[in-house]
C-alpha cells in the first residue's frame, strides 16, 4: 500500500471538516509513524491502521479522539488547580516541554527520573527543599566567606542538584496527574510504575512499542520524533488556553 493511499484512507474515515484539517497537519508532522513491527506491543494493536514496509502506521483518527479526551481531562484538572508533573527526559521533547511547563507553571523532570519521587515523596521533598535553600543562600552571597575551593565545590553541588530538582521547585505535594512522553524510556517506565502504585492518573504520548493499558489517557502517536512531539504539545497548549 502506497503512502499516499494510506493518507487518503485515513482522511476518508474523517467526516468533520475541522478534523480533516487537523489530520492533514498530523500527517505532515509525522504523527502516524510507529516503530518496526518486531517492537510492537500487542496491546497497542487496536491503534494500528496498517503496516507499511515493516513500520506500523498509527490510526490518526484514534489519535485525534484520544488527544481530545486527554485535553479535556487536563483542562478539568487545571480548573481544579491540580498539581501536574511532566516527565520527558529525551532531547527531542526538551524544547516543547519547556514551552508547556512555562505556560502553565507545571513541575517537570527533563534530565532523569528520580527514583521514589512519587512513592517516597516525603523523603524526596526534603531534598528539594534543601536544594532551594542552598540555591537561595548562594544567590544572597552567603558563601562569599568561603575559600575559592570551597565555593567551587558548593557550585558544583548546586549545579548537580539543579539538574535533578530544577523543575520541581514548585512541587510542594505529590502530583495529582503525571504527563509522560514515551513510556519506553527506562526512567519513564519507573515513573509509570510509581504513579500506578499510588493511584496517580497518567496522561501519555505513546508509540507502538508501549502498553496503552498502563495509563488513564493514552495519546497514540510518534513519540520519538521532535516534529511530532512539537505538534502535539503545541496543540495541547493551544487547546488548554481556549
PDB file of C-alpha atoms in Angstrom:
ATOM      1  CA  UNK A   1       0.000   0.000   0.000  1.00  0.00           C
ATOM      2  CA  UNK A   2       1.486   3.328  -1.095  1.00  0.00           C
ATOM      3  CA  UNK A   3       1.923   6.120   1.438  1.00  0.00           C
ATOM      4  CA  UNK A   4      -0.430   8.399  -0.499  1.00  0.00           C
ATOM      5  CA  UNK A   5      -3.106   5.678  -0.383  1.00  0.00           C
ATOM      6  CA  UNK A   6      -2.686   5.312   3.375  1.00  0.00           C
ATOM      7  CA  UNK A   7      -3.045   9.063   3.840  1.00  0.00           C
ATOM      8  CA  UNK A   8      -6.193   9.146   1.698  1.00  0.00           C
ATOM      9  CA  UNK A   9      -7.660   6.160   3.561  1.00  0.00           C
ATOM     10  CA  UNK A  10      -7.106   7.923   6.878  1.00  0.00           C
ATOM     11  CA  UNK A  11      -8.778  11.061   5.539  1.00  0.00           C
ATOM     12  CA  UNK A  12     -11.769   9.085   4.229  1.00  0.00           C
ATOM     13  CA  UNK A  13     -12.547   7.967   7.790  1.00  0.00           C
ATOM     14  CA  UNK A  14     -12.862  11.617   8.844  1.00  0.00           C
ATOM     15  CA  UNK A  15     -16.218  13.330   8.415  1.00  0.00           C
ATOM     16  CA  UNK A  16     -15.731  16.719  10.096  1.00  0.00           C
ATOM     17  CA  UNK A  17     -14.012  19.435   8.034  1.00  0.00           C
ATOM     18  CA  UNK A  18     -12.118  20.693  11.092  1.00  0.00           C
ATOM     19  CA  UNK A  19     -10.892  17.181  11.891  1.00  0.00           C
ATOM     20  CA  UNK A  20      -9.771  16.727   8.285  1.00  0.00           C
ATOM     21  CA  UNK A  21      -7.626  19.846   8.558  1.00  0.00           C
ATOM     22  CA  UNK A  22      -6.113  18.560  11.802  1.00  0.00           C
ATOM     23  CA  UNK A  23      -5.496  15.175  10.207  1.00  0.00           C
ATOM     24  CA  UNK A  24      -3.581  16.799   7.358  1.00  0.00           C
ATOM     25  CA  UNK A  25      -1.446  18.672   9.905  1.00  0.00           C
ATOM     26  CA  UNK A  26      -0.811  15.432  11.797  1.00  0.00           C
ATOM     27  CA  UNK A  27       0.285  13.651   8.620  1.00  0.00           C
ATOM     28  CA  UNK A  28       2.736  16.480   7.827  1.00  0.00           C
ATOM     29  CA  UNK A  29       4.075  16.302  11.396  1.00  0.00           C
ATOM     30  CA  UNK A  30       4.738  12.542  11.029  1.00  0.00           C
ATOM     31  CA  UNK A  31       2.443  11.548  13.907  1.00  0.00           C
ATOM     32  CA  UNK A  32       1.377   8.350  12.167  1.00  0.00           C
ATOM     33  CA  UNK A  33       4.786   6.640  12.116  1.00  0.00           C
ATOM     34  CA  UNK A  34       5.236   3.992  14.786  1.00  0.00           C
ATOM     35  CA  UNK A  35       8.144   1.604  15.242  1.00  0.00           C
ATOM     36  CA  UNK A  36       9.086  -1.553  13.351  1.00  0.00           C
ATOM     37  CA  UNK A  37       6.631  -4.429  13.652  1.00  0.00           C
ATOM     38  CA  UNK A  38       9.084  -6.509  15.709  1.00  0.00           C
ATOM     39  CA  UNK A  39       8.827  -3.924  18.506  1.00  0.00           C
ATOM     40  CA  UNK A  40       5.027  -3.732  18.555  1.00  0.00           C
ATOM     41  CA  UNK A  41       3.352  -4.162  21.922  1.00  0.00           C
ATOM     42  CA  UNK A  42       0.354  -6.494  21.372  1.00  0.00           C
ATOM     43  CA  UNK A  43      -1.842  -4.208  23.485  1.00  0.00           C
ATOM     44  CA  UNK A  44      -1.176  -1.318  21.104  1.00  0.00           C
ATOM     45  CA  UNK A  45      -2.629  -3.174  18.099  1.00  0.00           C
ATOM     46  CA  UNK A  46      -6.101  -1.526  18.257  1.00  0.00           C
ATOM     47  CA  UNK A  47      -4.395   1.784  17.402  1.00  0.00           C
ATOM     48  CA  UNK A  48      -2.562   0.441  14.337  1.00  0.00           C
ATOM     49  CA  UNK A  49      -4.070   1.330  10.973  1.00  0.00           C
ATOM     50  CA  UNK A  50      -1.764  -0.704   8.735  1.00  0.00           C
ATOM     51  CA  UNK A  51       1.822  -1.899   8.442  1.00  0.00           C
ATOM     52  CA  UNK A  52       3.932  -0.435   5.650  1.00  0.00           C
ATOM     53  CA  UNK A  53       7.448  -1.644   4.858  1.00  0.00           C
ATOM     54  CA  UNK A  54       7.637  -3.228   8.313  1.00  0.00           C
ATOM     55  CA  UNK A  55       6.740   0.074  10.036  1.00  0.00           C
ATOM     56  CA  UNK A  56       3.489   0.379  11.981  1.00  0.00           C
ATOM     57  CA  UNK A  57       1.183   3.177  10.816  1.00  0.00           C
ATOM     58  CA  UNK A  58      -0.926   4.615  13.637  1.00  0.00           C
ATOM     59  CA  UNK A  59      -4.613   5.366  13.047  1.00  0.00           C
ATOM     60  CA  UNK A  60      -4.655   9.151  13.357  1.00  0.00           C
ATOM     61  CA  UNK A  61      -8.429   9.258  13.746  1.00  0.00           C
ATOM     62  CA  UNK A  62      -7.992   7.362  17.012  1.00  0.00           C
ATOM     63  CA  UNK A  63      -5.108   9.664  17.922  1.00  0.00           C
ATOM     64  CA  UNK A  64      -7.424  12.627  17.452  1.00  0.00           C
ATOM     65  CA  UNK A  65     -10.101  11.071  19.678  1.00  0.00           C
ATOM     66  CA  UNK A  66      -7.632  10.206  22.423  1.00  0.00           C
ATOM     67  CA  UNK A  67      -5.962  13.610  22.212  1.00  0.00           C
ATOM     68  CA  UNK A  68      -9.332  15.277  22.731  1.00  0.00           C
ATOM     69  CA  UNK A  69     -10.058  13.113  25.785  1.00  0.00           C
ATOM     70  CA  UNK A  70      -6.651  13.883  27.295  1.00  0.00           C
ATOM     71  CA  UNK A  71      -7.044  17.624  26.724  1.00  0.00           C
ATOM     72  CA  UNK A  72     -10.483  17.683  28.370  1.00  0.00           C
ATOM     73  CA  UNK A  73      -9.080  15.794  31.353  1.00  0.00           C
ATOM     74  CA  UNK A  74      -6.151  18.220  31.684  1.00  0.00           C
ATOM     75  CA  UNK A  75      -8.476  21.217  31.314  1.00  0.00           C
ATOM     76  CA  UNK A  76     -10.614  19.997  34.196  1.00  0.00           C
ATOM     77  CA  UNK A  77      -7.559  19.329  36.342  1.00  0.00           C
ATOM     78  CA  UNK A  78      -6.213  22.828  35.689  1.00  0.00           C
ATOM     79  CA  UNK A  79      -9.593  24.279  36.724  1.00  0.00           C
ATOM     80  CA  UNK A  80      -9.336  22.252  39.928  1.00  0.00           C
ATOM     81  CA  UNK A  81      -5.848  23.737  40.469  1.00  0.00           C
ATOM     82  CA  UNK A  82      -4.387  20.233  40.441  1.00  0.00           C
ATOM     83  CA  UNK A  83      -0.631  19.681  40.589  1.00  0.00           C
ATOM     84  CA  UNK A  84       0.640  18.351  37.253  1.00  0.00           C
ATOM     85  CA  UNK A  85       4.089  16.813  36.767  1.00  0.00           C
ATOM     86  CA  UNK A  86       5.538  16.459  33.256  1.00  0.00           C
ATOM     87  CA  UNK A  87       8.148  13.763  32.589  1.00  0.00           C
ATOM     88  CA  UNK A  88      10.159  13.993  29.353  1.00  0.00           C
ATOM     89  CA  UNK A  89      13.887  13.319  29.597  1.00  0.00           C
ATOM     90  CA  UNK A  90      14.617  12.815  25.887  1.00  0.00           C
ATOM     91  CA  UNK A  91      16.303  15.649  23.911  1.00  0.00           C
ATOM     92  CA  UNK A  92      13.577  15.578  21.219  1.00  0.00           C
ATOM     93  CA  UNK A  93      10.986  16.740  23.776  1.00  0.00           C
ATOM     94  CA  UNK A  94      13.046  19.329  25.650  1.00  0.00           C
ATOM     95  CA  UNK A  95      12.015  22.442  23.733  1.00  0.00           C
ATOM     96  CA  UNK A  96       8.301  21.595  23.679  1.00  0.00           C
ATOM     97  CA  UNK A  97       8.233  20.680  27.364  1.00  0.00           C
ATOM     98  CA  UNK A  98       9.950  23.916  28.341  1.00  0.00           C
ATOM     99  CA  UNK A  99       7.223  25.795  26.483  1.00  0.00           C
ATOM    100  CA  UNK A 100       4.384  23.769  28.072  1.00  0.00           C
ATOM    101  CA  UNK A 101       5.668  23.951  31.633  1.00  0.00           C
ATOM    102  CA  UNK A 102       6.373  27.687  31.450  1.00  0.00           C
ATOM    103  CA  UNK A 103       2.927  28.392  30.020  1.00  0.00           C
ATOM    104  CA  UNK A 104       1.060  26.608  32.820  1.00  0.00           C
ATOM    105  CA  UNK A 105       3.649  26.557  35.613  1.00  0.00           C
ATOM    106  CA  UNK A 106       3.739  22.743  35.640  1.00  0.00           C
ATOM    107  CA  UNK A 107       6.507  20.949  37.504  1.00  0.00           C
ATOM    108  CA  UNK A 108       8.766  18.858  35.285  1.00  0.00           C
ATOM    109  CA  UNK A 109      11.617  16.372  35.033  1.00  0.00           C
ATOM    110  CA  UNK A 110      13.796  16.684  31.928  1.00  0.00           C
ATOM    111  CA  UNK A 111      17.116  15.057  32.883  1.00  0.00           C
ATOM    112  CA  UNK A 112      16.440  11.720  34.565  1.00  0.00           C
ATOM    113  CA  UNK A 113      13.709  10.236  36.712  1.00  0.00           C
ATOM    114  CA  UNK A 114      14.357  10.459  40.454  1.00  0.00           C
ATOM    115  CA  UNK A 115      13.527   7.050  41.886  1.00  0.00           C
ATOM    116  CA  UNK A 116      10.988   7.264  44.696  1.00  0.00           C
ATOM    117  CA  UNK A 117       9.766  10.756  43.787  1.00  0.00           C
ATOM    118  CA  UNK A 118       6.160   9.558  43.944  1.00  0.00           C
ATOM    119  CA  UNK A 119       6.374   6.580  46.286  1.00  0.00           C
ATOM    120  CA  UNK A 120       8.741   8.259  48.781  1.00  0.00           C
ATOM    121  CA  UNK A 121       7.731  11.872  48.238  1.00  0.00           C
ATOM    122  CA  UNK A 122       8.066  12.857  51.902  1.00  0.00           C
ATOM    123  CA  UNK A 123      11.766  11.986  51.810  1.00  0.00           C
ATOM    124  CA  UNK A 124      12.463  13.423  48.345  1.00  0.00           C
ATOM    125  CA  UNK A 125      10.632  16.666  49.162  1.00  0.00           C
ATOM    126  CA  UNK A 126      13.221  17.348  51.886  1.00  0.00           C
ATOM    127  CA  UNK A 127      15.982  17.109  49.277  1.00  0.00           C
ATOM    128  CA  UNK A 128      14.073  19.539  47.054  1.00  0.00           C
ATOM    129  CA  UNK A 129      13.713  21.980  49.966  1.00  0.00           C
ATOM    130  CA  UNK A 130      17.426  21.651  50.737  1.00  0.00           C
ATOM    131  CA  UNK A 131      18.280  22.439  47.105  1.00  0.00           C
ATOM    132  CA  UNK A 132      16.041  25.534  47.204  1.00  0.00           C
ATOM    133  CA  UNK A 133      17.689  26.759  50.419  1.00  0.00           C
ATOM    134  CA  UNK A 134      21.253  26.246  49.170  1.00  0.00           C
ATOM    135  CA  UNK A 135      20.411  27.966  45.881  1.00  0.00           C
ATOM    136  CA  UNK A 136      18.804  30.919  47.694  1.00  0.00           C
ATOM    137  CA  UNK A 137      21.794  31.229  50.041  1.00  0.00           C
ATOM    138  CA  UNK A 138      24.156  31.218  47.069  1.00  0.00           C
ATOM    139  CA  UNK A 139      22.182  33.965  45.316  1.00  0.00           C
ATOM    140  CA  UNK A 140      22.245  36.071  48.500  1.00  0.00           C
ATOM    141  CA  UNK A 141      26.028  35.760  48.686  1.00  0.00           C
ATOM    142  CA  UNK A 142      26.007  33.644  51.831  1.00  0.00           C
ATOM    143  CA  UNK A 143      29.009  31.639  50.621  1.00  0.00           C
ATOM    144  CA  UNK A 144      31.325  34.579  49.937  1.00  0.00           C
ATOM    145  CA  UNK A 145      33.137  33.943  53.220  1.00  0.00           C
ATOM    146  CA  UNK A 146      34.257  30.505  51.988  1.00  0.00           C
ATOM    147  CA  UNK A 147      37.525  29.804  50.182  1.00  0.00           C
ATOM    148  CA  UNK A 148      37.667  29.620  46.392  1.00  0.00           C
ATOM    149  CA  UNK A 149      37.988  25.831  46.517  1.00  0.00           C
ATOM    150  CA  UNK A 150      35.013  25.502  48.884  1.00  0.00           C
ATOM    151  CA  UNK A 151      32.890  27.772  46.679  1.00  0.00           C
ATOM    152  CA  UNK A 152      33.756  25.695  43.613  1.00  0.00           C
ATOM    153  CA  UNK A 153      32.618  22.573  45.446  1.00  0.00           C
ATOM    154  CA  UNK A 154      29.351  24.255  46.504  1.00  0.00           C
ATOM    155  CA  UNK A 155      28.837  25.496  42.934  1.00  0.00           C
ATOM    156  CA  UNK A 156      29.318  22.004  41.560  1.00  0.00           C
ATOM    157  CA  UNK A 157      26.851  20.607  44.095  1.00  0.00           C
ATOM    158  CA  UNK A 158      24.237  23.247  43.229  1.00  0.00           C
ATOM    159  CA  UNK A 159      24.667  22.503  39.510  1.00  0.00           C
ATOM    160  CA  UNK A 160      24.101  18.775  40.090  1.00  0.00           C
ATOM    161  CA  UNK A 161      21.036  19.415  42.256  1.00  0.00           C
ATOM    162  CA  UNK A 162      19.613  21.916  39.764  1.00  0.00           C
ATOM    163  CA  UNK A 163      19.838  19.327  37.009  1.00  0.00           C
ATOM    164  CA  UNK A 164      17.778  16.938  39.142  1.00  0.00           C
ATOM    165  CA  UNK A 165      15.442  19.262  41.032  1.00  0.00           C
ATOM    166  CA  UNK A 166      15.353  22.433  38.902  1.00  0.00           C
ATOM    167  CA  UNK A 167      11.890  21.672  37.546  1.00  0.00           C
ATOM    168  CA  UNK A 168      10.484  20.635  40.924  1.00  0.00           C
ATOM    169  CA  UNK A 169      10.855  23.844  42.920  1.00  0.00           C
ATOM    170  CA  UNK A 170       7.083  24.371  42.978  1.00  0.00           C
ATOM    171  CA  UNK A 171       6.246  20.733  43.731  1.00  0.00           C
ATOM    172  CA  UNK A 172       5.075  21.041  47.337  1.00  0.00           C
ATOM    173  CA  UNK A 173       2.976  17.864  47.340  1.00  0.00           C
ATOM    174  CA  UNK A 174       2.538  14.640  45.392  1.00  0.00           C
ATOM    175  CA  UNK A 175       1.294  15.408  41.884  1.00  0.00           C
ATOM    176  CA  UNK A 176      -2.359  14.816  41.061  1.00  0.00           C
ATOM    177  CA  UNK A 177      -1.507  13.973  37.440  1.00  0.00           C
ATOM    178  CA  UNK A 178       1.645  12.747  35.690  1.00  0.00           C
ATOM    179  CA  UNK A 179       2.072  13.563  31.987  1.00  0.00           C
ATOM    180  CA  UNK A 180       4.719  11.403  30.285  1.00  0.00           C
ATOM    181  CA  UNK A 181       6.141  11.459  26.770  1.00  0.00           C
ATOM    182  CA  UNK A 182       7.276   7.965  25.692  1.00  0.00           C
ATOM    183  CA  UNK A 183       6.759   5.088  28.118  1.00  0.00           C
ATOM    184  CA  UNK A 184       9.650   3.021  26.744  1.00  0.00           C
ATOM    185  CA  UNK A 185      12.459   5.094  28.271  1.00  0.00           C
ATOM    186  CA  UNK A 186      13.898   3.338  31.324  1.00  0.00           C
ATOM    187  CA  UNK A 187      13.278   6.116  33.859  1.00  0.00           C
ATOM    188  CA  UNK A 188       9.845   6.776  32.398  1.00  0.00           C
ATOM    189  CA  UNK A 189       8.894   3.136  32.997  1.00  0.00           C
ATOM    190  CA  UNK A 190       9.774   3.627  36.665  1.00  0.00           C
ATOM    191  CA  UNK A 191       7.624   6.770  36.760  1.00  0.00           C
ATOM    192  CA  UNK A 192       4.698   4.764  35.354  1.00  0.00           C
ATOM    193  CA  UNK A 193       5.112   2.052  37.994  1.00  0.00           C
ATOM    194  CA  UNK A 194       5.303   4.590  40.815  1.00  0.00           C
ATOM    195  CA  UNK A 195       2.268   6.553  39.590  1.00  0.00           C
ATOM    196  CA  UNK A 196       0.185   3.397  39.198  1.00  0.00           C
ATOM    197  CA  UNK A 197       1.281   2.155  42.600  1.00  0.00           C
ATOM    198  CA  UNK A 198      -0.065   5.252  44.381  1.00  0.00           C
ATOM    199  CA  UNK A 199      -3.061   5.735  42.080  1.00  0.00           C
ATOM    200  CA  UNK A 200      -1.991   8.911  40.250  1.00  0.00           C
ATOM    201  CA  UNK A 201      -3.595   9.087  36.765  1.00  0.00           C
ATOM    202  CA  UNK A 202      -1.215   9.240  33.811  1.00  0.00           C
ATOM    203  CA  UNK A 203      -1.602  11.102  30.531  1.00  0.00           C
ATOM    204  CA  UNK A 204       0.925   9.823  27.995  1.00  0.00           C
ATOM    205  CA  UNK A 205       2.028  10.302  24.422  1.00  0.00           C
ATOM    206  CA  UNK A 206       2.943   6.737  23.499  1.00  0.00           C
ATOM    207  CA  UNK A 207       4.055   4.740  20.489  1.00  0.00           C
ATOM    208  CA  UNK A 208       3.541   1.268  19.046  1.00  0.00           C
ATOM    209  CA  UNK A 209       6.098  -0.272  21.426  1.00  0.00           C
ATOM    210  CA  UNK A 210       4.154   0.843  24.522  1.00  0.00           C
ATOM    211  CA  UNK A 211       1.277  -0.627  26.537  1.00  0.00           C
ATOM    212  CA  UNK A 212      -1.627   1.873  26.481  1.00  0.00           C
ATOM    213  CA  UNK A 213      -3.362  -0.020  29.298  1.00  0.00           C
ATOM    214  CA  UNK A 214      -0.784   1.316  31.760  1.00  0.00           C
ATOM    215  CA  UNK A 215      -2.155   4.845  31.523  1.00  0.00           C
ATOM    216  CA  UNK A 216      -5.531   6.504  32.019  1.00  0.00           C
ATOM    217  CA  UNK A 217      -5.283   8.804  28.985  1.00  0.00           C
ATOM    218  CA  UNK A 218      -3.104   7.391  26.171  1.00  0.00           C
ATOM    219  CA  UNK A 219      -2.357   9.522  23.107  1.00  0.00           C
ATOM    220  CA  UNK A 220      -1.133   7.105  20.397  1.00  0.00           C
ATOM    221  CA  UNK A 221       1.409   8.838  18.171  1.00  0.00           C
ATOM    222  CA  UNK A 222       5.014   9.019  17.051  1.00  0.00           C
ATOM    223  CA  UNK A 223       6.749   9.748  20.379  1.00  0.00           C
ATOM    224  CA  UNK A 224      10.350   9.741  19.150  1.00  0.00           C
ATOM    225  CA  UNK A 225      10.429  12.500  16.505  1.00  0.00           C
ATOM    226  CA  UNK A 226      10.752  16.152  17.506  1.00  0.00           C
ATOM    227  CA  UNK A 227       8.352  17.326  14.780  1.00  0.00           C
ATOM    228  CA  UNK A 228       5.615  15.036  16.109  1.00  0.00           C
ATOM    229  CA  UNK A 229       6.172  15.914  19.774  1.00  0.00           C
ATOM    230  CA  UNK A 230       6.251  19.636  18.945  1.00  0.00           C
ATOM    231  CA  UNK A 231       2.944  19.434  17.078  1.00  0.00           C
ATOM    232  CA  UNK A 232       1.209  17.560  19.891  1.00  0.00           C
ATOM    233  CA  UNK A 233       2.490  19.820  22.670  1.00  0.00           C
ATOM    234  CA  UNK A 234       1.678  22.976  20.701  1.00  0.00           C
ATOM    235  CA  UNK A 235      -1.839  21.670  20.081  1.00  0.00           C
ATOM    236  CA  UNK A 236      -2.271  20.813  23.767  1.00  0.00           C
ATOM    237  CA  UNK A 237      -1.088  24.311  24.776  1.00  0.00           C
ATOM    238  CA  UNK A 238      -3.420  25.925  22.250  1.00  0.00           C
ATOM    239  CA  UNK A 239      -6.431  23.942  23.452  1.00  0.00           C
ATOM    240  CA  UNK A 240      -5.702  24.353  27.153  1.00  0.00           C
ATOM    241  CA  UNK A 241      -5.642  28.128  26.639  1.00  0.00           C
ATOM    242  CA  UNK A 242      -9.094  28.132  24.964  1.00  0.00           C
TER     243      UNK A 242
END
